[in-house]
Short mmCIF file of C-alpha atoms in Angstrom, two decimals:
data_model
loop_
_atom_site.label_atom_id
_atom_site.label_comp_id
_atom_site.label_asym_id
_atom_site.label_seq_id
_atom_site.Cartn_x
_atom_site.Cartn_y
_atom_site.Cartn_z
CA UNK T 1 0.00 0.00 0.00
CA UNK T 2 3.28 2.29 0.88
CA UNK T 3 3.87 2.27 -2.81
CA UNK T 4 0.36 2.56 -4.10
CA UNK T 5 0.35 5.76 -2.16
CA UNK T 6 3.65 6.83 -3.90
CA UNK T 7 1.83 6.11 -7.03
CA UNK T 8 -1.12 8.08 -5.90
CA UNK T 9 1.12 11.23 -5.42
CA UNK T 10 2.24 11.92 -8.64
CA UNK T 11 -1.02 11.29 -10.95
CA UNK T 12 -1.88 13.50 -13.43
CA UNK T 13 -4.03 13.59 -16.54
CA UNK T 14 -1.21 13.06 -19.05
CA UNK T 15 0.18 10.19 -16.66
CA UNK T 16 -3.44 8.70 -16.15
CA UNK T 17 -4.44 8.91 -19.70
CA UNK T 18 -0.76 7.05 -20.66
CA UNK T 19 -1.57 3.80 -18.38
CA UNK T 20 -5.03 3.23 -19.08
CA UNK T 21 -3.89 2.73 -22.47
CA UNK T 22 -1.18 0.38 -21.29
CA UNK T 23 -3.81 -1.13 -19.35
CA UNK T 24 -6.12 -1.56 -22.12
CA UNK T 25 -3.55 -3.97 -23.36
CA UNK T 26 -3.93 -6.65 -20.66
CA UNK T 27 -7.83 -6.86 -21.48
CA UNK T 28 -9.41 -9.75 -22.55
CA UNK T 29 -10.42 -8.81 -25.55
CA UNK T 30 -6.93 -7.79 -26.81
CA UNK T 31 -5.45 -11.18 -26.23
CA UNK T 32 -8.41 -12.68 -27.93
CA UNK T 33 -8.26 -10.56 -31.17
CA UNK T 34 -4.76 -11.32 -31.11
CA UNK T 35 -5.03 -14.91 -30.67
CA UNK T 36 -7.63 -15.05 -33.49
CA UNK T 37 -5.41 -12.94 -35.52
CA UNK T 38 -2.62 -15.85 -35.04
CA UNK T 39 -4.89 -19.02 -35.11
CA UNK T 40 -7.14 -17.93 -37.97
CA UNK T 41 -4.58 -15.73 -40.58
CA UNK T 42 -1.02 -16.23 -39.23
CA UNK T 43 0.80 -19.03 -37.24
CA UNK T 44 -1.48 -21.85 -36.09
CA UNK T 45 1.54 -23.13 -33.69
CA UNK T 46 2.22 -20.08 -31.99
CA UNK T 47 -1.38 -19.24 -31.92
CA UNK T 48 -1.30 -22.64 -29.75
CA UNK T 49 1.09 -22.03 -27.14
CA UNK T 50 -0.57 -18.35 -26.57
CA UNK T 51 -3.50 -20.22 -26.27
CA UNK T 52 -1.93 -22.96 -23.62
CA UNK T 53 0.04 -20.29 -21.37
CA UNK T 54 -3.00 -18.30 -21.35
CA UNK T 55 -5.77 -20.48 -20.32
CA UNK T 56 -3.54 -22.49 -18.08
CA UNK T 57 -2.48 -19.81 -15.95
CA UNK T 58 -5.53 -18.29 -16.01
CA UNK T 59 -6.96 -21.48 -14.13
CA UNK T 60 -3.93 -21.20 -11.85
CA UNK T 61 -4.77 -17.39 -11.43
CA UNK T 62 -8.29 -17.83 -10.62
CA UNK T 63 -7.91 -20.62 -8.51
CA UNK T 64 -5.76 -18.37 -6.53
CA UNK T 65 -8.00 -15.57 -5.95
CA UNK T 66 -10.56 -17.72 -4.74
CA UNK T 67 -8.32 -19.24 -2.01
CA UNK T 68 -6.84 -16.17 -0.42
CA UNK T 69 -9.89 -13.94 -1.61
CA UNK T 70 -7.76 -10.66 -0.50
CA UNK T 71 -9.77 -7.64 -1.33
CA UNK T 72 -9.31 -4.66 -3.47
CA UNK T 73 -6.86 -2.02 -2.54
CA UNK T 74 -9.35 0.38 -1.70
CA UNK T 75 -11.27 -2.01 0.18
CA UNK T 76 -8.30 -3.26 2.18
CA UNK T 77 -7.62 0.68 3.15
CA UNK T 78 -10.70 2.83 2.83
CA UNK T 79 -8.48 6.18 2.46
CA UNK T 80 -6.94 4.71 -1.08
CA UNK T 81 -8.50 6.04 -3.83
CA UNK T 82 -8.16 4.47 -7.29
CA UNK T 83 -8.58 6.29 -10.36
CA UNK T 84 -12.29 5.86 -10.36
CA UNK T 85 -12.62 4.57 -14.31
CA UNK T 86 -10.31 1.67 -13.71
CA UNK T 87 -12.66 0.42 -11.04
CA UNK T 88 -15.36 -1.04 -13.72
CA UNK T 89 -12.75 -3.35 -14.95
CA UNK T 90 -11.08 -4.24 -11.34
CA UNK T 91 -13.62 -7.33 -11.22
CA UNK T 92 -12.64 -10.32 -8.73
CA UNK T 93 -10.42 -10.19 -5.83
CA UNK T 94 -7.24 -8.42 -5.87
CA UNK T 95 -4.34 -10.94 -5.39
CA UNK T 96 -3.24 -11.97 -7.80
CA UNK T 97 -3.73 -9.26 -10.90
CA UNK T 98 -6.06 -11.16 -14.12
CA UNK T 99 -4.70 -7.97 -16.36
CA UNK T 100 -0.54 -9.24 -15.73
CA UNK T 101 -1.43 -12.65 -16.51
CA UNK T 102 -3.00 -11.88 -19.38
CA UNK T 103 -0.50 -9.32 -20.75
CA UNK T 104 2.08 -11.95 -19.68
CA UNK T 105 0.55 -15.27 -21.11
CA UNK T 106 0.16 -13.14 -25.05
CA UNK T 107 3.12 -11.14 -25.00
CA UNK T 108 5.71 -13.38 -23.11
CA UNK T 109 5.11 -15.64 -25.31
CA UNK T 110 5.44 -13.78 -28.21
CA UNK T 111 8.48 -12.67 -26.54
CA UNK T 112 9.63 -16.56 -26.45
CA UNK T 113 8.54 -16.70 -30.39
CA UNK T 114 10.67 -14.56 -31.74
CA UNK T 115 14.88 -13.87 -32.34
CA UNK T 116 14.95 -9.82 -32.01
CA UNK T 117 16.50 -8.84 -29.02
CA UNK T 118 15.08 -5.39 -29.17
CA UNK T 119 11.76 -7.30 -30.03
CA UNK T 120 11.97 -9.59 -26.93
CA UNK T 121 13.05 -6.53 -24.71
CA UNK T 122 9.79 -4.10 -26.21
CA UNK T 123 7.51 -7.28 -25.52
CA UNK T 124 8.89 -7.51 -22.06
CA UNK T 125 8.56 -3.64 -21.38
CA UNK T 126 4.78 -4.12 -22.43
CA UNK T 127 4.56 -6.69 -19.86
CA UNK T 128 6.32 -4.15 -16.99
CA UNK T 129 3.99 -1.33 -18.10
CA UNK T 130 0.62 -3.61 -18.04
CA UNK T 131 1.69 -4.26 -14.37
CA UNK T 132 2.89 -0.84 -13.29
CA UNK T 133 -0.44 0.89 -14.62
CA UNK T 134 -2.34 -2.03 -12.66
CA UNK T 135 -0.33 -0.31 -9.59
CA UNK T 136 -0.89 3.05 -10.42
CA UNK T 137 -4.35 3.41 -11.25
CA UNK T 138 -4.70 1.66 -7.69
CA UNK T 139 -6.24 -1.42 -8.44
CA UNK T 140 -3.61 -3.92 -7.52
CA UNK T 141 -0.65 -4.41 -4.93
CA UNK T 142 2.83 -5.02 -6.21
CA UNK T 143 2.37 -8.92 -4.89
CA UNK T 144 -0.55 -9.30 -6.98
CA UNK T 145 1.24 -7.74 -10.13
CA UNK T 146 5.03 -10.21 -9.43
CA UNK T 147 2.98 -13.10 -8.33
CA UNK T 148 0.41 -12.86 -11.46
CA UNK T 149 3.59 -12.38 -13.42
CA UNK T 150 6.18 -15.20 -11.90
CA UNK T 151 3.04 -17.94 -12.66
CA UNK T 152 2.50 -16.93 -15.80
CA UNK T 153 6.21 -16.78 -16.95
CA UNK T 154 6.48 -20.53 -15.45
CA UNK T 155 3.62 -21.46 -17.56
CA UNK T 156 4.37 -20.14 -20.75
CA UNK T 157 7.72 -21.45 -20.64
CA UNK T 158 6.26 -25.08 -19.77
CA UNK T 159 4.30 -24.94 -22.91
CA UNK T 160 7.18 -23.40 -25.17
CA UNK T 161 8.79 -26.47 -23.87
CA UNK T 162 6.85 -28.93 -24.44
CA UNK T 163 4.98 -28.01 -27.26
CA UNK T 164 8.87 -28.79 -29.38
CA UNK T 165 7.86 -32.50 -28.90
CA UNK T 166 5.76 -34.80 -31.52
CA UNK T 167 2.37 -35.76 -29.81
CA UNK T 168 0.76 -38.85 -31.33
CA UNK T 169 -2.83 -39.33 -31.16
CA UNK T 170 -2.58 -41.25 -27.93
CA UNK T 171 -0.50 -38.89 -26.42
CA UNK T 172 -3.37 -35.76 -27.25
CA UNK T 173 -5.89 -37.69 -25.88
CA UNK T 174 -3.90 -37.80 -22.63
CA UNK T 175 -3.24 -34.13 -22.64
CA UNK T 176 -6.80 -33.30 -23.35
CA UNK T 177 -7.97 -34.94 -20.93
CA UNK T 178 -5.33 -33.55 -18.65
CA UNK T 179 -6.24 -30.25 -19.03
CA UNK T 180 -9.59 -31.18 -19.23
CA UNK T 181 -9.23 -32.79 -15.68
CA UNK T 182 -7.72 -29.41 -14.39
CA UNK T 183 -9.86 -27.26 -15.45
CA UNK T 184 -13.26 -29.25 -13.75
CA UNK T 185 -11.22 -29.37 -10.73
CA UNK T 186 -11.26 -25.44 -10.22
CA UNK T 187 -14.74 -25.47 -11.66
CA UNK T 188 -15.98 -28.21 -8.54
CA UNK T 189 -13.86 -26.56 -6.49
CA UNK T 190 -15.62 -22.62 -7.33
CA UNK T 191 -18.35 -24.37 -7.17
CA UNK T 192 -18.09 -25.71 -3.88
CA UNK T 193 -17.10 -22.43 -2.38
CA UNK T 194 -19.88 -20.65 -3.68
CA UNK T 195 -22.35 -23.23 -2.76
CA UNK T 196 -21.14 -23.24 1.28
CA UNK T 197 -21.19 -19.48 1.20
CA UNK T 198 -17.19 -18.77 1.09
CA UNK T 199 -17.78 -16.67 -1.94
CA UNK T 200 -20.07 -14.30 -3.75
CA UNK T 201 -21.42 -15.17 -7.23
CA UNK T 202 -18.92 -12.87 -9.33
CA UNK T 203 -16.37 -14.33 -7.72
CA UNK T 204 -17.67 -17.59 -9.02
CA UNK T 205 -18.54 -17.10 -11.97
CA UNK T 206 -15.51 -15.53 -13.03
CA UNK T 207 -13.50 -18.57 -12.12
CA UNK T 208 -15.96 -21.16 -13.72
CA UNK T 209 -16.00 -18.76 -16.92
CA UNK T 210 -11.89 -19.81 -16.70
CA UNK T 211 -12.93 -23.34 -16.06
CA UNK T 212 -14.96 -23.74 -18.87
CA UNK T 213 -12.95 -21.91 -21.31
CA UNK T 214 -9.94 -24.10 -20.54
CA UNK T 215 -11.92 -27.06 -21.11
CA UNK T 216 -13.07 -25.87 -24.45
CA UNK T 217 -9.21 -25.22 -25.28
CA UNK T 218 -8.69 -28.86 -24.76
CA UNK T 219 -11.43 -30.17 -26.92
CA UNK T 220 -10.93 -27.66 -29.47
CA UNK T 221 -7.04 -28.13 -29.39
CA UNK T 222 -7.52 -32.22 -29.59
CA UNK T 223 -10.44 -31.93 -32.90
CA UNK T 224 -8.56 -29.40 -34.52
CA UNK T 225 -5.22 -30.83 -34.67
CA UNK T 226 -6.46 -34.41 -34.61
CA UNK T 227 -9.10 -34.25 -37.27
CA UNK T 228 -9.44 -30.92 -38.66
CA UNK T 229 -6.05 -29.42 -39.67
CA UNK T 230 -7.26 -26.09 -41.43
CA UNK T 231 -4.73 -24.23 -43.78
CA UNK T 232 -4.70 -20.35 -41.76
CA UNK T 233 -2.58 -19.24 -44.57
CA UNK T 234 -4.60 -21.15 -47.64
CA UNK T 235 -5.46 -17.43 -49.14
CA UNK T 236 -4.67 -14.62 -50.43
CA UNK T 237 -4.13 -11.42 -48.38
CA UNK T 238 -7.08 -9.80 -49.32
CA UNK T 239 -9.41 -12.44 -48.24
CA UNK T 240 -7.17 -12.77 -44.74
CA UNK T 241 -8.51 -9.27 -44.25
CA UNK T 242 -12.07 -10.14 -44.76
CA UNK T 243 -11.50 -13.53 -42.74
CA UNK T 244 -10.33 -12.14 -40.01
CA UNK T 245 -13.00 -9.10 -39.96
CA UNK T 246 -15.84 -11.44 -40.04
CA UNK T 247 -14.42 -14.14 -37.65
CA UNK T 248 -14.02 -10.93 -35.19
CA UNK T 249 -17.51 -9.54 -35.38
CA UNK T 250 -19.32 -12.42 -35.34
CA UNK T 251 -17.21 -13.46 -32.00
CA UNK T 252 -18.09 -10.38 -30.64
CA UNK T 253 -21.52 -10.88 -31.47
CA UNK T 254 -21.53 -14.41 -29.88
CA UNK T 255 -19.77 -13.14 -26.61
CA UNK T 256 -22.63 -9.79 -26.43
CA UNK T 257 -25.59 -12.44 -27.22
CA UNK T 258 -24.89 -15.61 -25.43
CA UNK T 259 -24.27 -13.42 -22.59
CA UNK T 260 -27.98 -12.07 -23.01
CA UNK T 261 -29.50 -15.12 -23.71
CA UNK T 262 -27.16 -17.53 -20.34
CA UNK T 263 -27.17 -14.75 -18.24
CA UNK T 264 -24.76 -14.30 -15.32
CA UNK T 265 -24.83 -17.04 -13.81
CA UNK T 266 -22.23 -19.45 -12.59
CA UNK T 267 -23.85 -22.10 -15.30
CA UNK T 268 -24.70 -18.92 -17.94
CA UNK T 269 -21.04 -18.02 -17.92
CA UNK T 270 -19.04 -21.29 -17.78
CA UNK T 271 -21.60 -22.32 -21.03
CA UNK T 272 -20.91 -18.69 -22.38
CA UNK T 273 -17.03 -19.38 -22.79
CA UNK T 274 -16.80 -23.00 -23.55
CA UNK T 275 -18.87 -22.37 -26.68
CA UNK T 276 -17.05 -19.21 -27.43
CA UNK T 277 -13.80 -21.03 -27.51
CA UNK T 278 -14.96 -24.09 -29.47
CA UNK T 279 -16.54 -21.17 -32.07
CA UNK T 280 -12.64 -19.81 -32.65
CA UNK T 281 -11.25 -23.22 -32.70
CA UNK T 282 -13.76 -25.06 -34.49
CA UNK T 283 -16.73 -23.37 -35.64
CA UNK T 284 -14.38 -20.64 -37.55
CA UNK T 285 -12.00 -23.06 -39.18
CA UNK T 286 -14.73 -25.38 -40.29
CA UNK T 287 -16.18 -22.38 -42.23
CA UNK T 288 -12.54 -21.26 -43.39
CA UNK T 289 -11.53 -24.58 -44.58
CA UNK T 290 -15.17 -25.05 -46.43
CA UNK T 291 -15.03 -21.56 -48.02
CA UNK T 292 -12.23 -19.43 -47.71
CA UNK T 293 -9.32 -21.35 -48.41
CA UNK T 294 -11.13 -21.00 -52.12
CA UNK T 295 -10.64 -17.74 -52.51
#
């Protein structure tokens, strides 16, 4: 709190306006148009490993805020004051910070992807500034920004590990169901506390919505490689443009209306993002191996 306060002292407008950008970069949607930029136009394989260090450590993330449920800065010390339009977006508990992992989980591993020092040291900076203007617009401690950002970094490098090996079929059916496996376990185990009373709905839901997402990445992971194997480069540039425009508004359109129709519920939510993730890993390339690879 000693340094949130340090933080506090020096905003300004210019300052303020600079890190909500930078925090605008650690938003959901951001890694997801990226991902779909990678998976649907780009690189399948790194769009893979974004995918795997990102829903992984979100699961590891969530489960963690769940356990030690430590509150919001300005809940833990009612004399903080965050800057008030960063509050909207501060959902959950505090410890530790959704907006690192994220930032982590895309550009980390973009980081990993590529030779460029000065384009492994810019990704990293990214990373540093998604945390800092976490910190200074006052909704996170500097534990929940290095502990978001030490998980993540293990996980991402486990996947740019592993994903160098061969899998054969057998093999991906283990994994799936591995991951698979860990994601139900934080969804029984949200589930649990929100059913004895340990924690509010929100709370919840937000970890089942992780849940279910990760066990969509595992099905849609398994089909895709196993059985589907869509070309993301099978076109010309023109039509990537258009690809990539329609897969995006049509996601968005799926997220906005199956979150109208499911509600926000622990069940409406974990539904909400299973079936949003098997629509970019499945639905999408079904129609873009059907169609657009034509063109």
């Amino acid at each position: 709190m000693e340094f949130l306060y340090q933080l506090e002292s020096i905003r300004n407008p210019f300052l303020s306006g600079i890190f909500r950008l930078f925090t605008l970069l650690g938003q959901e949607v951001v890694v997801l148009a990226v991902l779909c930029f990678f998976y649907w136009c780009y690189n399948k394989k790194l769009a893979y490993r974004i995918s795997f260090g990102f829903f992984l450590s979100a699961i590891l993330v969530q489960g963690l805020k769940i356990t030690f449920r430590i509150p919001r800065p300005w809940i833990k010390d009612p004399l903080f004051k965050p800057v008030e339009d960063a509050i909207n977006a501060a959902t959950g508990y505090s410890f530790p910070s959704g907006h690192t992992q994220a930032a982590t989980a895309l550009y980390g591993t973009l980081a990993l992807a590529t030779k460029k020092r000065a384009s492994k040291i810019m990704l990293f900076l990214v990373i540093a500034m998604v945390g800092l203007s976490r910190m200074y617009l006052g909704v996170h401690t500097p534990a929940d920004v290095l502990t978001s950002f030490v998980i993540t970094l293990a996980t991402i490098l486990l996947v740019y590990y592993f994903s160098n090996f061969e899998l054969t079929k057998d093999k991906k059916v283990y994994l799936m169901i591995g991951i698979g496996v860990f994601a139900i376990a934080l969804l029984i185990y949200c589930v649990t506390l929100y059913t004895n009373g340990t924690i509010e709905l929100a709370y919840a839901a937000d970890s089942c919505s992780a849940a279910a997402a990760g066990v969509g990445l595992a099905i849609g992971w398994y089909v895709e490689s196993t059985y589907l194997n869509f070309n993301e480069r099978a076109c010309s540039n023109r039509m990537q443009v258009v690809k990539l425009l329609i897969g995006l508004t049509v996601t968005i359109l799926l997220k906005e209306g199956l979150g109208f129709i499911l509600g926000a519920s622990i069940t409406g939510k974990g539904v909400k993002y299973f079936l949003l993730v098997l629509w970019i890993m499945i639905g999408y390339p079904c129609i873009i191996k059907r169609f657009m690879n034509k063109a």
